[in-house]
Amino acid sequence: NVWTLVSVLHTSVVLLTEMCERSPDMLSHFRKLVPQLVRILKNLIMSGYSPEHDVSGISDPFLQVRILRLLRILGRSDDDSSEAMNDILAQVATNTETSKNVGNAILYETVLTIMDIKSESGLRVLAINILGRFLLNNDKNIRYVALTSLLKTVQTDHNAVQRHRSTIVDCLKDLDVSIKRRAMELSFALVNGNNIRGMMKELLYFLDSCDPEFKADCASGVFLAAEKYAPSKRWHIDTIMRVLTTSGSYVRDDSVPNLIQLITNSVEMHAYTVQRLYKALLDDISQQPLVQVSSWCIGEYGDLLVSGQCEEEEPIQVTEDEVLDVLEGLLVSNLSTPVTRGYSLTAIMKLSTRFSSVNRIKKVVSIYGSSIDVELQQRAVEYNAMFKKYDHMRPALLERMPIMEKSSSNGPTEMVQTNGETEPSALESKHPPPVTQYVCLTLCRSPSLYDAAAQVVRRPPPSRPGPPPSPASFWTNGLKIEFTFERATPNPNIAVITIHASNTTDADMTEFVFQAAVPKTFQLQLLSPSSNVVPALNQGTVTQVIRVLNPQKVTRRPPPPPLMCLWWSS
């Protein structure tokens, strides 16, 4: 009967799918069945109502899904098979009823097949439009699946996905956490130079109102997008300041130095920036990254703030004492972290060459010479010495920071910005310089440093015949580092670590440098290496000795573990 035939057909399709997935030979052999599968699928679409295998008005949706999945496997990376199934996929996409979930399941499988084979551009647009309609569905699972599928296709069909940008942005307001996260990721993937202003407006609004679990990722995404597509330096500065103002405590660690570099290189924006940051500091000192950037800028450009030089907006009237009051308030505030206090004290010291209130600054610096914070005390002692012994050098030591070099390597030519001008780097020369590489590795301690021999965190070499590598070894890009560990005599508290560097590539690795860092309770002596060139093709090794003293005999596991870094050029 008909039901038995359908069951046999369904089983056959499942079996063919498994065989094609597991064997390339079977995949090539069964590609000749594509026309027959297309014919069967067409008959299912055109057939009328059949009570034996009809679900919600759709003829045998289970078999349709199985056939679509098999067609996707057979059509992948094959032009002829893909062309043979283009028409039937278009028919399924346009004739399937979407009022029930069973129809949505068939449409979703159709979309996956269209996106996975070598389909026509018009058919791919149709598939993306189906996903766009899914975003309007009341079912949360369907919306989530649509966002996930669009995120996978946005790189290959960016313009088609852009047409649904407003719907995607609306999903940022969804109550479901998973949908909001997918919508946020897809929104950042859609940002480009043409829509940067509008998309950033929506994403910043989302950043203001979203739950704390989203703020870190959203802030990082805004930083990256602004750095890549900023239409102007003022817009870039304003955007990052907005992030720091609303979500300063959630931003990534490198936001402060990146913004400082951006401000330093934007010479024409110094007066505007220091005025905006000073106003932000008066409103809120709880966002520590914002306070750190503001302190740095006031220390550098405090004279511009007091003089009222600002062409971008109406200047504010600020006196030297008011600026110093704000910075001193940061030093005594319970909200300030030790790092923030360091920024504030340095800013006050910088202003000693820009303001006339030198005596007041001397008193503030001298007070913190006895601070219980070791870092703050050290800075204050150094600054006091500068006032007493090296006052003639103070203006030169505390002069304004020069423009920082900024390099980018997005293309074949690296541009280095110096003194406000952009010049091609040495990459344009006839003989390009060697590429400098570096890597950091960690030695784990358990419970003492001397047990580290078998615990070197390593990157294993490529699979190759032969004995397995030593547990105390590290591989990366053809460079192999082997470690040997022993106790020194007569002092057993000294661990002697010897590194042996070899090179399996065809080119010498020059300018080889190995560096190590240990916790404050340890003492480190790094002896000179036997050479700074690691010969190619394992024709020699470079050795270097590291001596580590544990005077306090620390046996617990203190964070963080010792860090070792190496650099070389090839």
PDB file of C-alpha atoms in Angstrom, residues 139-399:
ATOM      1  CA  ASP A 139       7.639  31.730  18.404  1.00  0.00           C
ATOM      2  CA  LYS A 140      10.893  32.553  20.219  1.00  0.00           C
ATOM      3  CA  ASN A 141      12.608  29.405  18.981  1.00  0.00           C
ATOM      4  CA  ILE A 142      11.942  30.360  15.347  1.00  0.00           C
ATOM      5  CA  ARG A 143      13.297  33.878  15.916  1.00  0.00           C
ATOM      6  CA  TYR A 144      16.431  32.493  17.572  1.00  0.00           C
ATOM      7  CA  VAL A 145      17.023  30.018  14.731  1.00  0.00           C
ATOM      8  CA  ALA A 146      16.591  32.808  12.178  1.00  0.00           C
ATOM      9  CA  LEU A 147      19.108  35.076  13.914  1.00  0.00           C
ATOM     10  CA  THR A 148      21.633  32.243  14.190  1.00  0.00           C
ATOM     11  CA  SER A 149      21.253  31.392  10.488  1.00  0.00           C
ATOM     12  CA  LEU A 150      21.575  35.030   9.429  1.00  0.00           C
ATOM     13  CA  LEU A 151      24.713  35.364  11.530  1.00  0.00           C
ATOM     14  CA  LYS A 152      26.250  32.451   9.613  1.00  0.00           C
ATOM     15  CA  THR A 153      25.396  33.938   6.207  1.00  0.00           C
ATOM     16  CA  VAL A 154      26.108  37.612   6.822  1.00  0.00           C
ATOM     17  CA  GLN A 155      29.716  37.355   5.606  1.00  0.00           C
ATOM     18  CA  THR A 156      28.777  35.833   2.234  1.00  0.00           C
ATOM     19  CA  ASP A 157      25.473  37.673   1.610  1.00  0.00           C
ATOM     20  CA  HIS A 158      26.013  40.922   3.489  1.00  0.00           C
ATOM     21  CA  ASN A 159      23.798  43.145   1.299  1.00  0.00           C
ATOM     22  CA  ALA A 160      20.859  40.737   1.404  1.00  0.00           C
ATOM     23  CA  VAL A 161      20.997  40.571   5.196  1.00  0.00           C
ATOM     24  CA  GLN A 162      21.286  44.380   5.395  1.00  0.00           C
ATOM     25  CA  ARG A 163      17.733  44.667   4.034  1.00  0.00           C
ATOM     26  CA  HIS A 164      16.456  43.210   7.313  1.00  0.00           C
ATOM     27  CA  ARG A 165      18.574  45.484   9.519  1.00  0.00           C
ATOM     28  CA  SER A 166      15.635  47.271  11.145  1.00  0.00           C
ATOM     29  CA  THR A 167      13.985  43.965  12.069  1.00  0.00           C
ATOM     30  CA  ILE A 168      17.248  42.664  13.503  1.00  0.00           C
ATOM     31  CA  VAL A 169      17.730  45.820  15.582  1.00  0.00           C
ATOM     32  CA  ASP A 170      14.183  45.468  16.918  1.00  0.00           C
ATOM     33  CA  CYS A 171      15.188  42.058  18.289  1.00  0.00           C
ATOM     34  CA  LEU A 172      17.541  43.891  20.677  1.00  0.00           C
ATOM     35  CA  LYS A 173      14.400  44.820  22.622  1.00  0.00           C
ATOM     36  CA  ASP A 174      13.265  41.202  22.963  1.00  0.00           C
ATOM     37  CA  LEU A 175      12.773  39.941  26.503  1.00  0.00           C
ATOM     38  CA  ASP A 176      14.470  36.628  25.750  1.00  0.00           C
ATOM     39  CA  VAL A 177      18.175  36.725  26.717  1.00  0.00           C
ATOM     40  CA  SER A 178      19.320  34.336  23.979  1.00  0.00           C
ATOM     41  CA  ILE A 179      17.545  36.307  21.257  1.00  0.00           C
ATOM     42  CA  LYS A 180      19.018  39.584  22.500  1.00  0.00           C
ATOM     43  CA  ARG A 181      22.544  38.163  22.455  1.00  0.00           C
ATOM     44  CA  ARG A 182      22.183  36.792  18.914  1.00  0.00           C
ATOM     45  CA  ALA A 183      20.652  40.089  17.765  1.00  0.00           C
ATOM     46  CA  MET A 184      23.551  42.021  19.294  1.00  0.00           C
ATOM     47  CA  GLU A 185      26.147  39.818  17.573  1.00  0.00           C
ATOM     48  CA  LEU A 186      24.349  40.106  14.224  1.00  0.00           C
ATOM     49  CA  SER A 187      23.967  43.887  14.598  1.00  0.00           C
ATOM     50  CA  PHE A 188      27.711  44.324  15.035  1.00  0.00           C
ATOM     51  CA  ALA A 189      28.295  42.080  12.007  1.00  0.00           C
ATOM     52  CA  LEU A 190      26.121  44.427   9.922  1.00  0.00           C
ATOM     53  CA  VAL A 191      28.013  47.594  10.843  1.00  0.00           C
ATOM     54  CA  ASN A 192      29.917  49.196   7.954  1.00  0.00           C
ATOM     55  CA  GLY A 193      31.109  52.618   6.859  1.00  0.00           C
ATOM     56  CA  ASN A 194      27.716  53.559   5.400  1.00  0.00           C
ATOM     57  CA  ASN A 195      25.520  52.804   8.421  1.00  0.00           C
ATOM     58  CA  ILE A 196      27.988  53.365  11.278  1.00  0.00           C
ATOM     59  CA  ARG A 197      26.180  56.410  12.694  1.00  0.00           C
ATOM     60  CA  GLY A 198      22.706  54.854  12.715  1.00  0.00           C
ATOM     61  CA  MET A 199      23.831  51.459  13.981  1.00  0.00           C
ATOM     62  CA  MET A 200      25.965  52.964  16.730  1.00  0.00           C
ATOM     63  CA  LYS A 201      23.005  55.062  17.865  1.00  0.00           C
ATOM     64  CA  GLU A 202      20.899  51.911  18.260  1.00  0.00           C
ATOM     65  CA  LEU A 203      23.698  49.912  19.891  1.00  0.00           C
ATOM     66  CA  LEU A 204      24.561  52.696  22.338  1.00  0.00           C
ATOM     67  CA  TYR A 205      20.905  52.895  23.311  1.00  0.00           C
ATOM     68  CA  PHE A 206      20.987  49.138  23.865  1.00  0.00           C
ATOM     69  CA  LEU A 207      24.177  49.533  25.930  1.00  0.00           C
ATOM     70  CA  ASP A 208      22.465  52.083  28.176  1.00  0.00           C
ATOM     71  CA  SER A 209      19.489  49.866  28.946  1.00  0.00           C
ATOM     72  CA  CYS A 210      20.769  46.283  28.648  1.00  0.00           C
ATOM     73  CA  ASP A 211      21.442  43.891  31.514  1.00  0.00           C
ATOM     74  CA  PRO A 212      24.957  43.861  33.024  1.00  0.00           C
ATOM     75  CA  GLU A 213      25.737  40.511  31.384  1.00  0.00           C
ATOM     76  CA  PHE A 214      25.621  42.185  27.953  1.00  0.00           C
ATOM     77  CA  LYS A 215      27.556  45.357  28.733  1.00  0.00           C
ATOM     78  CA  ALA A 216      31.084  43.963  28.450  1.00  0.00           C
ATOM     79  CA  ASP A 217      30.530  42.364  25.032  1.00  0.00           C
ATOM     80  CA  CYS A 218      28.530  45.314  23.742  1.00  0.00           C
ATOM     81  CA  ALA A 219      31.152  47.833  24.879  1.00  0.00           C
ATOM     82  CA  SER A 220      33.918  45.813  23.207  1.00  0.00           C
ATOM     83  CA  GLY A 221      31.896  45.611  20.003  1.00  0.00           C
ATOM     84  CA  VAL A 222      31.339  49.378  19.965  1.00  0.00           C
ATOM     85  CA  PHE A 223      35.066  50.007  20.467  1.00  0.00           C
ATOM     86  CA  LEU A 224      36.018  47.711  17.591  1.00  0.00           C
ATOM     87  CA  ALA A 225      33.373  49.092  15.223  1.00  0.00           C
ATOM     88  CA  ALA A 226      34.255  52.713  16.036  1.00  0.00           C
ATOM     89  CA  GLU A 227      37.949  52.034  15.523  1.00  0.00           C
ATOM     90  CA  LYS A 228      37.291  50.496  12.115  1.00  0.00           C
ATOM     91  CA  TYR A 229      34.558  52.724  10.670  1.00  0.00           C
ATOM     92  CA  ALA A 230      34.672  56.052  12.575  1.00  0.00           C
ATOM     93  CA  PRO A 231      33.646  58.849  10.138  1.00  0.00           C
ATOM     94  CA  SER A 232      35.669  61.458  12.062  1.00  0.00           C
ATOM     95  CA  LYS A 233      37.961  61.751  15.054  1.00  0.00           C
ATOM     96  CA  ARG A 234      35.455  63.830  16.991  1.00  0.00           C
ATOM     97  CA  TRP A 235      32.735  61.225  16.442  1.00  0.00           C
ATOM     98  CA  HIS A 236      35.191  58.511  17.493  1.00  0.00           C
ATOM     99  CA  ILE A 237      36.114  60.328  20.709  1.00  0.00           C
ATOM    100  CA  ASP A 238      32.489  61.155  21.531  1.00  0.00           C
ATOM    101  CA  THR A 239      31.413  57.540  20.993  1.00  0.00           C
ATOM    102  CA  ILE A 240      34.081  56.049  23.232  1.00  0.00           C
ATOM    103  CA  MET A 241      33.425  58.683  25.904  1.00  0.00           C
ATOM    104  CA  ARG A 242      29.731  57.745  25.773  1.00  0.00           C
ATOM    105  CA  VAL A 243      30.647  54.116  26.401  1.00  0.00           C
ATOM    106  CA  LEU A 244      32.972  55.026  29.264  1.00  0.00           C
ATOM    107  CA  THR A 245      30.313  57.264  30.791  1.00  0.00           C
ATOM    108  CA  THR A 246      27.589  54.628  30.779  1.00  0.00           C
ATOM    109  CA  SER A 247      29.511  51.355  31.110  1.00  0.00           C
ATOM    110  CA  GLY A 248      33.003  52.269  32.196  1.00  0.00           C
ATOM    111  CA  SER A 249      33.353  49.446  34.694  1.00  0.00           C
ATOM    112  CA  TYR A 250      32.510  46.846  32.035  1.00  0.00           C
ATOM    113  CA  VAL A 251      34.889  47.900  29.262  1.00  0.00           C
ATOM    114  CA  ARG A 252      37.880  45.807  28.263  1.00  0.00           C
ATOM    115  CA  ASP A 253      41.285  46.430  29.845  1.00  0.00           C
ATOM    116  CA  ASP A 254      42.932  48.110  26.856  1.00  0.00           C
ATOM    117  CA  SER A 255      40.235  50.778  26.450  1.00  0.00           C
ATOM    118  CA  VAL A 256      42.127  53.370  28.515  1.00  0.00           C
ATOM    119  CA  PRO A 257      45.463  53.267  26.621  1.00  0.00           C
ATOM    120  CA  ASN A 258      43.627  53.032  23.276  1.00  0.00           C
ATOM    121  CA  LEU A 259      41.566  56.129  23.991  1.00  0.00           C
ATOM    122  CA  ILE A 260      44.623  57.984  25.291  1.00  0.00           C
ATOM    123  CA  GLN A 261      46.454  57.167  22.065  1.00  0.00           C
ATOM    124  CA  LEU A 262      43.482  58.335  20.008  1.00  0.00           C
ATOM    125  CA  ILE A 263      43.290  61.626  21.914  1.00  0.00           C
ATOM    126  CA  THR A 264      47.043  62.205  21.673  1.00  0.00           C
ATOM    127  CA  ASN A 265      47.010  61.766  17.901  1.00  0.00           C
ATOM    128  CA  SER A 266      43.996  64.080  17.463  1.00  0.00           C
ATOM    129  CA  VAL A 267      45.919  67.324  17.981  1.00  0.00           C
ATOM    130  CA  GLU A 268      43.087  69.582  16.845  1.00  0.00           C
ATOM    131  CA  MET A 269      40.716  67.955  19.369  1.00  0.00           C
ATOM    132  CA  HIS A 270      42.803  68.387  22.545  1.00  0.00           C
ATOM    133  CA  ALA A 271      40.939  71.422  23.896  1.00  0.00           C
ATOM    134  CA  TYR A 272      37.524  69.942  23.087  1.00  0.00           C
ATOM    135  CA  THR A 273      38.386  66.582  24.600  1.00  0.00           C
ATOM    136  CA  VAL A 274      39.801  67.870  27.878  1.00  0.00           C
ATOM    137  CA  GLN A 275      36.758  70.112  28.339  1.00  0.00           C
ATOM    138  CA  ARG A 276      34.317  67.234  27.704  1.00  0.00           C
ATOM    139  CA  LEU A 277      36.210  64.921  30.038  1.00  0.00           C
ATOM    140  CA  TYR A 278      36.378  67.550  32.794  1.00  0.00           C
ATOM    141  CA  LYS A 279      32.587  67.965  32.609  1.00  0.00           C
ATOM    142  CA  ALA A 280      32.125  64.194  32.737  1.00  0.00           C
ATOM    143  CA  LEU A 281      34.393  64.034  35.782  1.00  0.00           C
ATOM    144  CA  LEU A 282      32.258  66.591  37.603  1.00  0.00           C
ATOM    145  CA  ASP A 283      29.131  64.501  36.940  1.00  0.00           C
ATOM    146  CA  ASP A 284      30.402  61.034  37.876  1.00  0.00           C
ATOM    147  CA  ILE A 285      33.633  59.624  39.326  1.00  0.00           C
ATOM    148  CA  SER A 286      32.419  56.060  39.742  1.00  0.00           C
ATOM    149  CA  GLN A 287      33.412  54.901  36.232  1.00  0.00           C
ATOM    150  CA  GLN A 288      37.102  54.231  36.800  1.00  0.00           C
ATOM    151  CA  PRO A 289      38.264  53.952  33.150  1.00  0.00           C
ATOM    152  CA  LEU A 290      36.615  57.300  32.425  1.00  0.00           C
ATOM    153  CA  VAL A 291      38.260  58.866  35.482  1.00  0.00           C
ATOM    154  CA  GLN A 292      41.669  57.531  34.432  1.00  0.00           C
ATOM    155  CA  VAL A 293      41.397  58.936  30.914  1.00  0.00           C
ATOM    156  CA  SER A 294      40.092  62.246  32.283  1.00  0.00           C
ATOM    157  CA  SER A 295      42.972  62.519  34.778  1.00  0.00           C
ATOM    158  CA  TRP A 296      45.532  61.804  32.082  1.00  0.00           C
ATOM    159  CA  CYS A 297      44.048  64.429  29.732  1.00  0.00           C
ATOM    160  CA  ILE A 298      43.797  67.077  32.455  1.00  0.00           C
ATOM    161  CA  GLY A 299      47.450  66.488  33.327  1.00  0.00           C
ATOM    162  CA  GLU A 300      48.480  66.827  29.687  1.00  0.00           C
ATOM    163  CA  TYR A 301      46.157  69.603  28.524  1.00  0.00           C
ATOM    164  CA  GLY A 302      45.117  71.352  31.739  1.00  0.00           C
ATOM    165  CA  ASP A 303      46.489  74.648  30.427  1.00  0.00           C
ATOM    166  CA  LEU A 304      44.045  74.477  27.488  1.00  0.00           C
ATOM    167  CA  LEU A 305      41.202  73.832  29.934  1.00  0.00           C
ATOM    168  CA  VAL A 306      42.015  76.852  32.093  1.00  0.00           C
ATOM    169  CA  SER A 307      42.659  79.164  29.148  1.00  0.00           C
ATOM    170  CA  GLY A 308      39.219  78.430  27.690  1.00  0.00           C
ATOM    171  CA  GLN A 309      40.529  77.509  24.241  1.00  0.00           C
ATOM    172  CA  CYS A 310      37.807  75.477  22.538  1.00  0.00           C
ATOM    173  CA  GLU A 311      36.552  76.014  19.006  1.00  0.00           C
ATOM    174  CA  GLU A 312      34.206  73.022  18.935  1.00  0.00           C
ATOM    175  CA  GLU A 313      31.763  74.296  21.572  1.00  0.00           C
ATOM    176  CA  GLU A 314      31.339  77.112  24.072  1.00  0.00           C
ATOM    177  CA  PRO A 315      34.351  77.069  26.447  1.00  0.00           C
ATOM    178  CA  ILE A 316      33.849  76.779  30.197  1.00  0.00           C
ATOM    179  CA  GLN A 317      35.474  79.049  32.771  1.00  0.00           C
ATOM    180  CA  VAL A 318      37.683  77.002  35.099  1.00  0.00           C
ATOM    181  CA  THR A 319      40.402  78.159  37.488  1.00  0.00           C
ATOM    182  CA  GLU A 320      43.599  76.338  38.385  1.00  0.00           C
ATOM    183  CA  ASP A 321      42.399  75.775  41.956  1.00  0.00           C
ATOM    184  CA  GLU A 322      39.148  74.192  40.744  1.00  0.00           C
ATOM    185  CA  VAL A 323      41.051  71.734  38.554  1.00  0.00           C
ATOM    186  CA  LEU A 324      43.395  70.829  41.418  1.00  0.00           C
ATOM    187  CA  ASP A 325      40.419  70.431  43.764  1.00  0.00           C
ATOM    188  CA  VAL A 326      38.919  67.831  41.415  1.00  0.00           C
ATOM    189  CA  LEU A 327      42.169  65.855  41.140  1.00  0.00           C
ATOM    190  CA  GLU A 328      42.780  65.959  44.889  1.00  0.00           C
ATOM    191  CA  GLY A 329      39.219  64.768  45.402  1.00  0.00           C
ATOM    192  CA  LEU A 330      40.006  61.703  43.281  1.00  0.00           C
ATOM    193  CA  LEU A 331      43.012  60.935  45.507  1.00  0.00           C
ATOM    194  CA  VAL A 332      40.888  60.779  48.662  1.00  0.00           C
ATOM    195  CA  SER A 333      37.720  59.285  47.155  1.00  0.00           C
ATOM    196  CA  ASN A 334      36.696  55.814  48.307  1.00  0.00           C
ATOM    197  CA  LEU A 335      35.540  55.104  44.756  1.00  0.00           C
ATOM    198  CA  SER A 336      39.050  55.496  43.324  1.00  0.00           C
ATOM    199  CA  THR A 337      41.137  52.393  42.715  1.00  0.00           C
ATOM    200  CA  PRO A 338      44.920  52.434  43.338  1.00  0.00           C
ATOM    201  CA  VAL A 339      45.459  52.727  39.577  1.00  0.00           C
ATOM    202  CA  THR A 340      43.144  55.724  39.391  1.00  0.00           C
ATOM    203  CA  ARG A 341      44.981  57.422  42.272  1.00  0.00           C
ATOM    204  CA  GLY A 342      48.235  56.887  40.387  1.00  0.00           C
ATOM    205  CA  TYR A 343      46.756  58.620  37.335  1.00  0.00           C
ATOM    206  CA  SER A 344      45.546  61.517  39.491  1.00  0.00           C
ATOM    207  CA  LEU A 345      48.860  62.034  41.284  1.00  0.00           C
ATOM    208  CA  THR A 346      50.747  61.978  38.000  1.00  0.00           C
ATOM    209  CA  ALA A 347      48.281  64.500  36.525  1.00  0.00           C
ATOM    210  CA  ILE A 348      48.842  66.833  39.483  1.00  0.00           C
ATOM    211  CA  MET A 349      52.600  66.528  39.005  1.00  0.00           C
ATOM    212  CA  LYS A 350      52.264  67.263  35.286  1.00  0.00           C
ATOM    213  CA  LEU A 351      50.330  70.445  36.091  1.00  0.00           C
ATOM    214  CA  SER A 352      53.311  71.749  38.067  1.00  0.00           C
ATOM    215  CA  THR A 353      54.779  72.846  34.712  1.00  0.00           C
ATOM    216  CA  ARG A 354      51.482  74.147  33.321  1.00  0.00           C
ATOM    217  CA  PHE A 355      49.959  75.919  36.357  1.00  0.00           C
ATOM    218  CA  SER A 356      51.365  78.606  38.623  1.00  0.00           C
ATOM    219  CA  SER A 357      50.204  76.845  41.829  1.00  0.00           C
ATOM    220  CA  VAL A 358      53.509  75.005  42.276  1.00  0.00           C
ATOM    221  CA  ASN A 359      53.599  75.302  46.092  1.00  0.00           C
ATOM    222  CA  ARG A 360      50.203  73.682  46.442  1.00  0.00           C
ATOM    223  CA  ILE A 361      51.256  70.832  44.163  1.00  0.00           C
ATOM    224  CA  LYS A 362      54.440  70.320  46.238  1.00  0.00           C
ATOM    225  CA  LYS A 363      52.372  69.933  49.398  1.00  0.00           C
ATOM    226  CA  VAL A 364      50.043  67.368  47.807  1.00  0.00           C
ATOM    227  CA  VAL A 365      52.954  65.314  46.465  1.00  0.00           C
ATOM    228  CA  SER A 366      54.812  65.390  49.783  1.00  0.00           C
ATOM    229  CA  ILE A 367      51.730  64.140  51.667  1.00  0.00           C
ATOM    230  CA  TYR A 368      51.577  60.956  49.589  1.00  0.00           C
ATOM    231  CA  GLY A 369      55.251  60.249  50.143  1.00  0.00           C
ATOM    232  CA  SER A 370      54.113  58.350  53.275  1.00  0.00           C
ATOM    233  CA  SER A 371      51.046  56.696  51.723  1.00  0.00           C
ATOM    234  CA  ILE A 372      50.290  53.104  52.741  1.00  0.00           C
ATOM    235  CA  ASP A 373      49.853  52.316  49.027  1.00  0.00           C
ATOM    236  CA  VAL A 374      53.342  51.267  47.931  1.00  0.00           C
ATOM    237  CA  GLU A 375      52.843  52.245  44.292  1.00  0.00           C
ATOM    238  CA  LEU A 376      51.466  55.659  45.204  1.00  0.00           C
ATOM    239  CA  GLN A 377      54.208  56.193  47.782  1.00  0.00           C
ATOM    240  CA  GLN A 378      56.920  55.338  45.249  1.00  0.00           C
ATOM    241  CA  ARG A 379      55.546  57.797  42.722  1.00  0.00           C
ATOM    242  CA  ALA A 380      55.304  60.548  45.337  1.00  0.00           C
ATOM    243  CA  VAL A 381      58.870  59.959  46.546  1.00  0.00           C
ATOM    244  CA  GLU A 382      60.149  60.147  42.978  1.00  0.00           C
ATOM    245  CA  TYR A 383      58.210  63.334  42.336  1.00  0.00           C
ATOM    246  CA  ASN A 384      59.492  64.875  45.579  1.00  0.00           C
ATOM    247  CA  ALA A 385      63.038  64.076  44.497  1.00  0.00           C
ATOM    248  CA  MET A 386      62.312  65.772  41.193  1.00  0.00           C
ATOM    249  CA  PHE A 387      61.307  68.952  43.035  1.00  0.00           C
ATOM    250  CA  LYS A 388      64.357  68.874  45.322  1.00  0.00           C
ATOM    251  CA  LYS A 389      67.270  67.518  43.290  1.00  0.00           C
ATOM    252  CA  TYR A 390      66.244  67.778  39.660  1.00  0.00           C
ATOM    253  CA  ASP A 391      64.038  70.854  39.557  1.00  0.00           C
ATOM    254  CA  HIS A 392      66.021  72.228  36.615  1.00  0.00           C
ATOM    255  CA  MET A 393      65.045  69.128  34.628  1.00  0.00           C
ATOM    256  CA  ARG A 394      61.393  69.089  35.674  1.00  0.00           C
ATOM    257  CA  PRO A 395      59.980  71.098  32.715  1.00  0.00           C
ATOM    258  CA  ALA A 396      61.684  68.793  30.237  1.00  0.00           C
ATOM    259  CA  LEU A 397      60.699  65.614  32.082  1.00  0.00           C
ATOM    260  CA  LEU A 398      57.061  66.663  32.379  1.00  0.00           C
ATOM    261  CA  GLU A 399      56.581  68.199  28.960  1.00  0.00           C
TER     262      GLU A 399
END
